[in-house]
CSV table of N, CA and C in Angstrom, one decimal:
chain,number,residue,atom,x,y,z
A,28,UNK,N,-16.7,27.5,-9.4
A,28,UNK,CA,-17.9,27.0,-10.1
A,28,UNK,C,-19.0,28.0,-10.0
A,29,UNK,N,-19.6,28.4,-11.3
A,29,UNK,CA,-20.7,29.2,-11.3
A,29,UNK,C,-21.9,28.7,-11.7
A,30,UNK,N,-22.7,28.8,-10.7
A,30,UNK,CA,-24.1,28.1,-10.7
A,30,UNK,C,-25.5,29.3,-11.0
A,31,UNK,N,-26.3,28.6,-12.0
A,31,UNK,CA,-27.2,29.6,-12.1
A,31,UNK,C,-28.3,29.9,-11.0
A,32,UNK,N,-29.0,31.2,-10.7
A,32,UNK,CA,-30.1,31.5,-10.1
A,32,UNK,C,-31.1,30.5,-10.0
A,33,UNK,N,-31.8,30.3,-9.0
A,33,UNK,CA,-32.7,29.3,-9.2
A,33,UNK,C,-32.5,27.7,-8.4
A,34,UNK,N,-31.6,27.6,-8.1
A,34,UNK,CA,-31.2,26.2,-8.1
A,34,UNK,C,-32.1,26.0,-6.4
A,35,UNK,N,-32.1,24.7,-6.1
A,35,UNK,CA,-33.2,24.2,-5.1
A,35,UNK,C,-32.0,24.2,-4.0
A,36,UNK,N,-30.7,23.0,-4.0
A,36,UNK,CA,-30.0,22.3,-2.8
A,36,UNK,C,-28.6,22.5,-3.9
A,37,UNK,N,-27.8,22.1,-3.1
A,37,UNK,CA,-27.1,21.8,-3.5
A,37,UNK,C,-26.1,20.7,-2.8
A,38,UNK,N,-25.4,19.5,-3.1
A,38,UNK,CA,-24.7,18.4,-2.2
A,38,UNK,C,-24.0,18.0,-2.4
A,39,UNK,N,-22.8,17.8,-2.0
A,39,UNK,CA,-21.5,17.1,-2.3
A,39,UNK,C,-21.2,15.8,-1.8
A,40,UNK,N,-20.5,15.2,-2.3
A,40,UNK,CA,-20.1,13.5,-2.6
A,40,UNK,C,-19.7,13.4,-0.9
A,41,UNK,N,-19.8,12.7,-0.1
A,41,UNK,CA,-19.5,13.0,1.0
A,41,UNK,C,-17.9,11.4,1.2
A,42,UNK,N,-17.4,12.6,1.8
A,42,UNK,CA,-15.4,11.7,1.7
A,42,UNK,C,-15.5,10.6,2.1
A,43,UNK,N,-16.8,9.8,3.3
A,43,UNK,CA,-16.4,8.7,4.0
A,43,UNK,C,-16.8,7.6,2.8
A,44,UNK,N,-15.6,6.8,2.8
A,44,UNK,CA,-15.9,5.4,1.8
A,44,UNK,C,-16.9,4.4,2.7
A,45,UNK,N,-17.3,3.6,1.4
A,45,UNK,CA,-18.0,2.7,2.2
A,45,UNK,C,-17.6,1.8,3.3
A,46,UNK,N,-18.4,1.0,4.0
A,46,UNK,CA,-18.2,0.0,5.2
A,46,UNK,C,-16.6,-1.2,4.3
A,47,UNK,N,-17.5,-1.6,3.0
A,47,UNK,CA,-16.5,-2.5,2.2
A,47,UNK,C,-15.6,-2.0,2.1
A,48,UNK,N,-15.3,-1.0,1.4
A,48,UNK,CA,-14.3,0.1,1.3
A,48,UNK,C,-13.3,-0.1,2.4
A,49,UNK,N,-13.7,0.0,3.4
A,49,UNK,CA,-13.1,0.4,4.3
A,49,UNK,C,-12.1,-0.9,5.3
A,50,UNK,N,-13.1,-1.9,5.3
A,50,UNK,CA,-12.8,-3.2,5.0
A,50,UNK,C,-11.6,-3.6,4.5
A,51,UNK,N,-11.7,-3.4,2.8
A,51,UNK,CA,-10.4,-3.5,2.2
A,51,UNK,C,-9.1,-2.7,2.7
A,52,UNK,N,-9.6,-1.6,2.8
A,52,UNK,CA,-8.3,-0.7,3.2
A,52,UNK,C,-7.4,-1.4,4.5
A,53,UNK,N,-8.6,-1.7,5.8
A,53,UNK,CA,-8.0,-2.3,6.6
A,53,UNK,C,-7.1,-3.3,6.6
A,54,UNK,N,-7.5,-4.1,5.5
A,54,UNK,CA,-6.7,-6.3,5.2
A,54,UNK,C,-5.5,-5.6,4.7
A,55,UNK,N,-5.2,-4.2,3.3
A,55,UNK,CA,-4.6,-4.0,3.0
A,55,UNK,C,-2.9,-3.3,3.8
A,56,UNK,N,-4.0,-2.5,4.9
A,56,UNK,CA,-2.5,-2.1,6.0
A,56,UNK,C,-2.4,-2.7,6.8
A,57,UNK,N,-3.2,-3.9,7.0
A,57,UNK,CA,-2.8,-5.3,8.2
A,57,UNK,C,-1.6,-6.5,7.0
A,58,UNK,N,-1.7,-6.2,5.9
A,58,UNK,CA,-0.9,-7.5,5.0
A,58,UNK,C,0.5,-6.2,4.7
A,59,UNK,N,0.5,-5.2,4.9
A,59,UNK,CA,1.7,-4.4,4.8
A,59,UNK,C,2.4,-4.8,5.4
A,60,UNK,N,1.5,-4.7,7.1
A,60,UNK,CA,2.4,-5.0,8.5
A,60,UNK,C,3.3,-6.1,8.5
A,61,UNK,N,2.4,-6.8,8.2
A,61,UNK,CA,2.7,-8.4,8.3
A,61,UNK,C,3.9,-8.7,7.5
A,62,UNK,N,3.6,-7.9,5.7
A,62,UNK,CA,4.7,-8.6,5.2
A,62,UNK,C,6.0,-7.7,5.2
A,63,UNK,N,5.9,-6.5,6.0
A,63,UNK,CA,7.2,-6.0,6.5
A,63,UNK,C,7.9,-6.5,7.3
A,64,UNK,N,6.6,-7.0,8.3
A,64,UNK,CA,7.9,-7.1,9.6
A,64,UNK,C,8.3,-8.4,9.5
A,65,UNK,N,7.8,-9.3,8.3
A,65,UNK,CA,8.1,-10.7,8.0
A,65,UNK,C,9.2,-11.0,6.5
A,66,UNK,N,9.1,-10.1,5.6
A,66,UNK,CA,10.2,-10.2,5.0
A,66,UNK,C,11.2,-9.0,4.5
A,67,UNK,N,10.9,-8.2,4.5
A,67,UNK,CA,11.2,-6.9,3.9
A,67,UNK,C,10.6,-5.6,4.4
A,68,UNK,N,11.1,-4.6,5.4
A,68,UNK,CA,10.1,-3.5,6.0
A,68,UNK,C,9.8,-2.4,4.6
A,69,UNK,N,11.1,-2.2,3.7
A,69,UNK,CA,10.8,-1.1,2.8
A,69,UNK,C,9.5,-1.7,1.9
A,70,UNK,N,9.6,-3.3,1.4
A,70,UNK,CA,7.7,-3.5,0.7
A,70,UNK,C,6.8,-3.4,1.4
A,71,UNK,N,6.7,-3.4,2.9
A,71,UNK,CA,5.6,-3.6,3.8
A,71,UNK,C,5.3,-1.6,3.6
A,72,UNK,N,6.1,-0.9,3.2
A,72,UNK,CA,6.3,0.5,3.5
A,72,UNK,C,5.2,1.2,2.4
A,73,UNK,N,5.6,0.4,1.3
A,73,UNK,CA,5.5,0.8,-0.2
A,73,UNK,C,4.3,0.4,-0.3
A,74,UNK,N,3.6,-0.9,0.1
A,74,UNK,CA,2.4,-1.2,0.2
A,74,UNK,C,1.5,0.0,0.9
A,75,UNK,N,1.7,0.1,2.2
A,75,UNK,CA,1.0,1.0,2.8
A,75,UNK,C,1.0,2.4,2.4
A,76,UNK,N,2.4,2.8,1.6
A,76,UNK,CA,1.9,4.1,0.6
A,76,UNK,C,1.4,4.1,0.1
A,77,UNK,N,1.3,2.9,-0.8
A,77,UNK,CA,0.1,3.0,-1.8
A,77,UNK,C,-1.4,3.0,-1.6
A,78,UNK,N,-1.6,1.9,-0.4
A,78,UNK,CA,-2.6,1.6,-0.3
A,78,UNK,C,-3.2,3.6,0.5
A,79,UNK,N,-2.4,3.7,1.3
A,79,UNK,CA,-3.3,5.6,1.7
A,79,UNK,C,-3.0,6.6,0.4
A,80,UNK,N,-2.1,6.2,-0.9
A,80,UNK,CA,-2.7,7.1,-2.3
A,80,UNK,C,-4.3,6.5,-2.4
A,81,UNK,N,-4.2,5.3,-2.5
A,81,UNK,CA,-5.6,5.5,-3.5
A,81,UNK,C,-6.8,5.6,-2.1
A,82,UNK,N,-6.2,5.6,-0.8
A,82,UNK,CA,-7.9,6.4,-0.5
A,82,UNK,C,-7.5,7.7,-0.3
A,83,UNK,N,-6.5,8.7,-0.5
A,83,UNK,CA,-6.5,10.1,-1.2
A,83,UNK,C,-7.0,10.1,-2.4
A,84,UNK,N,-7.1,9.1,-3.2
A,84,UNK,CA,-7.6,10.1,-4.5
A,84,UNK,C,-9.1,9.4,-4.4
A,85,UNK,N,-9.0,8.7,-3.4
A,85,UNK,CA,-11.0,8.2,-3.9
A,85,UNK,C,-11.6,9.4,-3.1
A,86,UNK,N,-11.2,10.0,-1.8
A,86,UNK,CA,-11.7,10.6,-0.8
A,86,UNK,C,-11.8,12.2,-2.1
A,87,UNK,N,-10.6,12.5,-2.5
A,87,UNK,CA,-10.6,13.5,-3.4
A,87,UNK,C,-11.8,13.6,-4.3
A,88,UNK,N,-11.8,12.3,-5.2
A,88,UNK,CA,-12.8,12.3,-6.0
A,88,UNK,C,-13.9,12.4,-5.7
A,89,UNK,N,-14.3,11.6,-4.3
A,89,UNK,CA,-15.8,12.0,-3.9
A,89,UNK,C,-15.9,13.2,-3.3
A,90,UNK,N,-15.1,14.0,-2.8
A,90,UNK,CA,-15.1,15.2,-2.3
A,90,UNK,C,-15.5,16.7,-4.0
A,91,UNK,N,-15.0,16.2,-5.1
A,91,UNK,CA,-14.6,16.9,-6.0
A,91,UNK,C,-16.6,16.8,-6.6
A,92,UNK,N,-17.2,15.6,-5.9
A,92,UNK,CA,-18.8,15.3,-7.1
A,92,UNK,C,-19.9,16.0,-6.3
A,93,UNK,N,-20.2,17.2,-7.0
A,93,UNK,CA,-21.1,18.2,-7.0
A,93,UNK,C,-22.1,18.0,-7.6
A,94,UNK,N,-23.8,17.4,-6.9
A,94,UNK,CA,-25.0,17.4,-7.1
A,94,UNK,C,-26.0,18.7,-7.1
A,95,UNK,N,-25.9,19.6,-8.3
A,95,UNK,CA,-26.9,21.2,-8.2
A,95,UNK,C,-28.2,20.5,-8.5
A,96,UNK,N,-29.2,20.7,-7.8
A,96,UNK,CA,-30.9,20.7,-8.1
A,96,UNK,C,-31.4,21.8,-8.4
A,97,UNK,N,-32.0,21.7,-9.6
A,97,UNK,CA,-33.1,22.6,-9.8
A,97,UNK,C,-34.7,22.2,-9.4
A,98,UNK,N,-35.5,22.7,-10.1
A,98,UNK,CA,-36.4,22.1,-10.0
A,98,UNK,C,-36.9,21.3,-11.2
A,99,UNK,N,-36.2,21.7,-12.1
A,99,UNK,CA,-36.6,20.5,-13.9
A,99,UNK,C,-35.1,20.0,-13.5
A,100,UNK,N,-34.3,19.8,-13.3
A,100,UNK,CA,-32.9,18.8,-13.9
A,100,UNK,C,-32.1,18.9,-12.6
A,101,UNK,N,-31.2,18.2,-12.2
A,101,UNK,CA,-30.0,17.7,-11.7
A,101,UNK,C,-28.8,18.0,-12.3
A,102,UNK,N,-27.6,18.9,-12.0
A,102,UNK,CA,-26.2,18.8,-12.8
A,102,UNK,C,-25.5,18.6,-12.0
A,103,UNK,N,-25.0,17.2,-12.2
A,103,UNK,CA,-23.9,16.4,-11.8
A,103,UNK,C,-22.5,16.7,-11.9
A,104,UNK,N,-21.7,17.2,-11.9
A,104,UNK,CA,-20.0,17.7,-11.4
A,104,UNK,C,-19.5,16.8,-10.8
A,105,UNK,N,-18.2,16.3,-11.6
A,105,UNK,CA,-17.1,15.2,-11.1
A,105,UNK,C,-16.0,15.4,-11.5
A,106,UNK,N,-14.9,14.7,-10.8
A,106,UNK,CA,-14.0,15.2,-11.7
A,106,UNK,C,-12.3,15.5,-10.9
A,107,UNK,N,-11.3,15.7,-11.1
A,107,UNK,CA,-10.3,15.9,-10.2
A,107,UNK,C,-9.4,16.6,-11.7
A,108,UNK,N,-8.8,15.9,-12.1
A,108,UNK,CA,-8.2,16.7,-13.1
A,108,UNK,C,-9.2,17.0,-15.0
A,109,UNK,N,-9.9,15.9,-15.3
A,109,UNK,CA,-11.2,16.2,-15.8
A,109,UNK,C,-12.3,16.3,-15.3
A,110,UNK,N,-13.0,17.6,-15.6
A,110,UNK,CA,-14.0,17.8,-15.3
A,110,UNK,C,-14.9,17.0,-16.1
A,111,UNK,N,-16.0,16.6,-15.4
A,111,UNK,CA,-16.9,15.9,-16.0
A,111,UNK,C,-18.6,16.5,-16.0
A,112,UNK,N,-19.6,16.7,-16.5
A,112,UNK,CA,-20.8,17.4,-16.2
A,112,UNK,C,-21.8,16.8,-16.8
A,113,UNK,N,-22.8,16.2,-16.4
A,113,UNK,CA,-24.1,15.7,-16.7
A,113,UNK,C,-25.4,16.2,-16.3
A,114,UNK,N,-26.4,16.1,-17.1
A,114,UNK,CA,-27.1,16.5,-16.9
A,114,UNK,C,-28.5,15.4,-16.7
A,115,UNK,N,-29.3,15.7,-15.6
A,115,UNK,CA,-30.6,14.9,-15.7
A,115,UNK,C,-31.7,15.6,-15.5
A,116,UNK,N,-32.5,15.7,-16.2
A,116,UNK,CA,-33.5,15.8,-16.2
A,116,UNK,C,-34.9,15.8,-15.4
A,117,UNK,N,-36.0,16.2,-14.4
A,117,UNK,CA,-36.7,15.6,-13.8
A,117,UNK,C,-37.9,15.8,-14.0
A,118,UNK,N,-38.5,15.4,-15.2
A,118,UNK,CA,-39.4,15.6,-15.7
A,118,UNK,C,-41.0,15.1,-15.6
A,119,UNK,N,-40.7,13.9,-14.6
A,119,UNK,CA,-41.8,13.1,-13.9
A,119,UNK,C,-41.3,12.6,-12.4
A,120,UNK,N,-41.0,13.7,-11.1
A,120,UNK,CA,-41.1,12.7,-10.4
A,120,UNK,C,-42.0,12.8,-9.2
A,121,UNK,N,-41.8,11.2,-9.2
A,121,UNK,CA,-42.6,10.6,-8.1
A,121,UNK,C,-43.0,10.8,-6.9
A,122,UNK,N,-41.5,10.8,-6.6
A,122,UNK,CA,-41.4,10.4,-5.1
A,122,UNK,C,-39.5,10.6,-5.1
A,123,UNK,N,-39.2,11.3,-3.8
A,123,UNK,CA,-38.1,11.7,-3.3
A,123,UNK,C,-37.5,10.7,-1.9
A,124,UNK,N,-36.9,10.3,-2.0
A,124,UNK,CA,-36.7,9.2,-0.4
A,124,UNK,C,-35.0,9.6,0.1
A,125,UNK,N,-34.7,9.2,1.4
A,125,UNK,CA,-33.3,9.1,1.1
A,125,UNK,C,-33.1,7.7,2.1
A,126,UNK,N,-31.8,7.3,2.6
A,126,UNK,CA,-31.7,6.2,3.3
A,126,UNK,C,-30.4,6.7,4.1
A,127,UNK,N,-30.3,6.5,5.6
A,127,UNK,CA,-29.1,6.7,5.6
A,127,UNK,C,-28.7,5.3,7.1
A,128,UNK,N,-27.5,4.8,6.8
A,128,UNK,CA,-27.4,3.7,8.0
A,128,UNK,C,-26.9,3.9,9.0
A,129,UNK,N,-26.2,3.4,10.2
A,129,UNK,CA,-26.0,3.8,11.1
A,129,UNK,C,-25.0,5.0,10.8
A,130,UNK,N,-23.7,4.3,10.1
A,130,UNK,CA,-22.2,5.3,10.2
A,130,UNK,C,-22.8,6.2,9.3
A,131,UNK,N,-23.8,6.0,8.5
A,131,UNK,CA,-24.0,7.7,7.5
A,131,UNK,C,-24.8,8.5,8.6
A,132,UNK,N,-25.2,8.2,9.5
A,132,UNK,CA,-25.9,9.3,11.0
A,132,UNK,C,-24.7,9.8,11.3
A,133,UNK,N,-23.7,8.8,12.0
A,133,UNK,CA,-22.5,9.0,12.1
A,133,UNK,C,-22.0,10.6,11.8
A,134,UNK,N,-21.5,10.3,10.4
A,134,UNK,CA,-20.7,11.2,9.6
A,134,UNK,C,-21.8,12.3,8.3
A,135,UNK,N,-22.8,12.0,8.9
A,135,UNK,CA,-23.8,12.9,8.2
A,135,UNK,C,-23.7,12.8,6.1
A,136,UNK,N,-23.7,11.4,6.1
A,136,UNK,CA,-24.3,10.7,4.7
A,136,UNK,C,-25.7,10.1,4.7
A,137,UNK,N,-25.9,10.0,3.1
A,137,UNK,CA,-27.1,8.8,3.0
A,137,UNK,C,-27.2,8.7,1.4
A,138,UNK,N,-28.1,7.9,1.6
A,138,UNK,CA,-28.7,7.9,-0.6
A,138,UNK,C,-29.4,8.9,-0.7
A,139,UNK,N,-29.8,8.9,-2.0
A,139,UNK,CA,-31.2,9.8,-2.1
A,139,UNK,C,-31.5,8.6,-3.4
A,140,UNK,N,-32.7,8.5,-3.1
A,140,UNK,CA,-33.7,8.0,-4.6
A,140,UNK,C,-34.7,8.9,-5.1
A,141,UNK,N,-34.4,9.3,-6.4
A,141,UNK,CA,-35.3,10.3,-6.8
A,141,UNK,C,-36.3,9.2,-8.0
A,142,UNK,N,-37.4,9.0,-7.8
A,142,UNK,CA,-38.5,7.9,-8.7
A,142,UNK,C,-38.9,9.0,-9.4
A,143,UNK,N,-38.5,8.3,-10.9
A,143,UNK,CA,-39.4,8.8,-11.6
A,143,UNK,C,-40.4,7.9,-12.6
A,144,UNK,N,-41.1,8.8,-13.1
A,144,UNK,CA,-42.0,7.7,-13.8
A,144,UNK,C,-41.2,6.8,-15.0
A,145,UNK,N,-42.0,6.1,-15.0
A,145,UNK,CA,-40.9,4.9,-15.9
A,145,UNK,C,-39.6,4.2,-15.0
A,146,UNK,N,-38.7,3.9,-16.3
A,146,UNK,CA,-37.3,3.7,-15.6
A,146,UNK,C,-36.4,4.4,-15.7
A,147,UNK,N,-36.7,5.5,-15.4
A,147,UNK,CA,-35.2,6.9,-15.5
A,147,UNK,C,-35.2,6.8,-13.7
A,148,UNK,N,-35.1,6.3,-12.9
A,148,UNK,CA,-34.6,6.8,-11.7
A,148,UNK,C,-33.4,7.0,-11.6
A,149,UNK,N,-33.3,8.3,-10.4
A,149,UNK,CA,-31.7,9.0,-10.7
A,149,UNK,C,-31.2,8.1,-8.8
A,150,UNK,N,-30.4,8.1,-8.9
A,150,UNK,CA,-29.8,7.5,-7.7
A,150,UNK,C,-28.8,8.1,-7.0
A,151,UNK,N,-28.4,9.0,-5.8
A,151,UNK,CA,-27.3,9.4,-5.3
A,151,UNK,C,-26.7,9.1,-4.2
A,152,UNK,N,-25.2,8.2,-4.1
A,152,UNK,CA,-24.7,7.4,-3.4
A,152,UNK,C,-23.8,8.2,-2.5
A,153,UNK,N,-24.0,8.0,-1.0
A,153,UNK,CA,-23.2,8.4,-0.1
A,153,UNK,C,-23.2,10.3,-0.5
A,154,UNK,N,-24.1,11.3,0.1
A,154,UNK,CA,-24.0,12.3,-0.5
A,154,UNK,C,-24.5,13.3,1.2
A,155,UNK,N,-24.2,14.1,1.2
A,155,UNK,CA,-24.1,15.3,2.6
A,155,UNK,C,-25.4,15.7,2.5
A,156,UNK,N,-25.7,15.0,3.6
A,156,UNK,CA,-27.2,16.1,4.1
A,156,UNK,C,-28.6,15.2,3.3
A,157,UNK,N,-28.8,13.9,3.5
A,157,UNK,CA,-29.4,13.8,2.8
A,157,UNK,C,-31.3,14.4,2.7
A,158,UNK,N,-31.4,14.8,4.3
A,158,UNK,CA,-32.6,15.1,4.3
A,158,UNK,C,-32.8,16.1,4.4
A,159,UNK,N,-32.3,17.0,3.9
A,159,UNK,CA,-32.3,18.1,3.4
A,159,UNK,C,-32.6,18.6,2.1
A,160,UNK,N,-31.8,17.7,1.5
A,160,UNK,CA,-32.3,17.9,-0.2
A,160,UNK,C,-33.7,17.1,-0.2
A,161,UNK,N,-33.9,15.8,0.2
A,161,UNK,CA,-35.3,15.3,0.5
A,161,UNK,C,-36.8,16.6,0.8
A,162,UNK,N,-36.1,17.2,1.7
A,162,UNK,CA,-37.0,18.0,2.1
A,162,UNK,C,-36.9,19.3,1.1
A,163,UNK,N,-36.1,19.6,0.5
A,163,UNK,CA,-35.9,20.8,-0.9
A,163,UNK,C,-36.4,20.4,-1.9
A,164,UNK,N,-36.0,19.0,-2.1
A,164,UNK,CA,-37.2,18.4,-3.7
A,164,UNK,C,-38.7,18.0,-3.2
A,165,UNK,N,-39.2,17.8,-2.0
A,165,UNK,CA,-40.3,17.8,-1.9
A,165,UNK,C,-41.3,18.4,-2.7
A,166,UNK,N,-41.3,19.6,-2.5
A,166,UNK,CA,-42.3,20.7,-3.3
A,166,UNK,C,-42.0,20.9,-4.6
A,167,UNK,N,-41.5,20.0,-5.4
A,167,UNK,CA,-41.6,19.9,-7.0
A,167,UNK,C,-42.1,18.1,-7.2
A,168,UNK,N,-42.5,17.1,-6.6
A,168,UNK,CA,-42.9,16.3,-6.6
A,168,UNK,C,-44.1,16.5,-7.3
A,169,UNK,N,-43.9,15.4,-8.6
A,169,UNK,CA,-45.5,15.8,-9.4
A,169,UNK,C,-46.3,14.9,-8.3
A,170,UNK,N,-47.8,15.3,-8.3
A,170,UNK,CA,-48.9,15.0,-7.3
A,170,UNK,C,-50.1,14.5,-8.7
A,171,UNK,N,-49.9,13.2,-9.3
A,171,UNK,CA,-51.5,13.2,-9.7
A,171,UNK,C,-52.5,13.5,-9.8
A,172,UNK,N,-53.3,14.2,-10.4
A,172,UNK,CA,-54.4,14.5,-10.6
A,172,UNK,C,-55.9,14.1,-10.4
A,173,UNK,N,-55.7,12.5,-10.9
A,173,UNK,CA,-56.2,11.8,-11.0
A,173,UNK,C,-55.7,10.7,-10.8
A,174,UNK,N,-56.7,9.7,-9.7
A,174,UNK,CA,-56.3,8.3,-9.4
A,174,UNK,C,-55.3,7.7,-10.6
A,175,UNK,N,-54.5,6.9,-10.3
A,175,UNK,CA,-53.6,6.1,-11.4
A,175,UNK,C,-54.4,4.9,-12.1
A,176,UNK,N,-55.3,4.5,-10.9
A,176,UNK,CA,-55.7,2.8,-11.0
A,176,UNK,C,-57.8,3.2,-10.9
């Protein structure tokens, strides 16, 4: 991946799924157990393979979504076998926040809310380091000039 000169932070999709997420995965390798050793061990087998594919390819895909900051725009990178690339723009913002809950201390996640004026707010979910990039977009925060009100 080649990134231009300039760029502020940079942050990747961070692998840990959500609490819910995680939740499901559990019911799903507790109902493997169950219905292996209750009717059939090879579907109790098959279940549980499947069910650890799809958190390889979710853990993959959040591992694969790359957040570049500039100081005018955001380019978004996703993707596993299509690459995907977006771009946003940050042409009014507000205010920079992030959130992070207990397990994102944990495992070093959080949000980020980037406010911008109007309704373009950009949102980033479960992402590495969040107060870091908080503290890298700080200093492009437009600052008013004049009172609003």
């Amino acid at each position: 991946m080649k990134i231009e000169p300039g760029y502020v932070h940079i942050a990747r999709g961070s692998a840990v799924p959500s609490m819910r997420s995680l939740l499901w995965y559990a019911l799903f390798y507790i109902a493997a157990a169950v219905i292996g050793s209750r009717y059939s061990s090879a579907f109790g087998t098959v279940l549980a393979v499947v069910t650890t594919a799809v958190i390889a390819v979710k853990i993959l895909a959040a591992k694969s979504r790359v957040y570049v900051f500039y100081p005018d725009k955001v380019l978004v990178k996703s993707g596993i076998l299509t690459v995907r690339e977006d771009t946003v723009f940050l042409s009014k913002v507000l205010a920079v926040r992030y959130r992070q809950t207990f397990a994102g201390r944990l495992f070093g996640y959080g949000d980020v809310l980037i406010d911008q004026l109007g309704d373009n707010d950009f949102f980033c979910r479960r992402i590495s380091r969040p107060r870091k990039l908080v503290e890298a977009m700080t200093p492009y925060v437009t600052r008013p000039s004049a009172p609003i009100f």
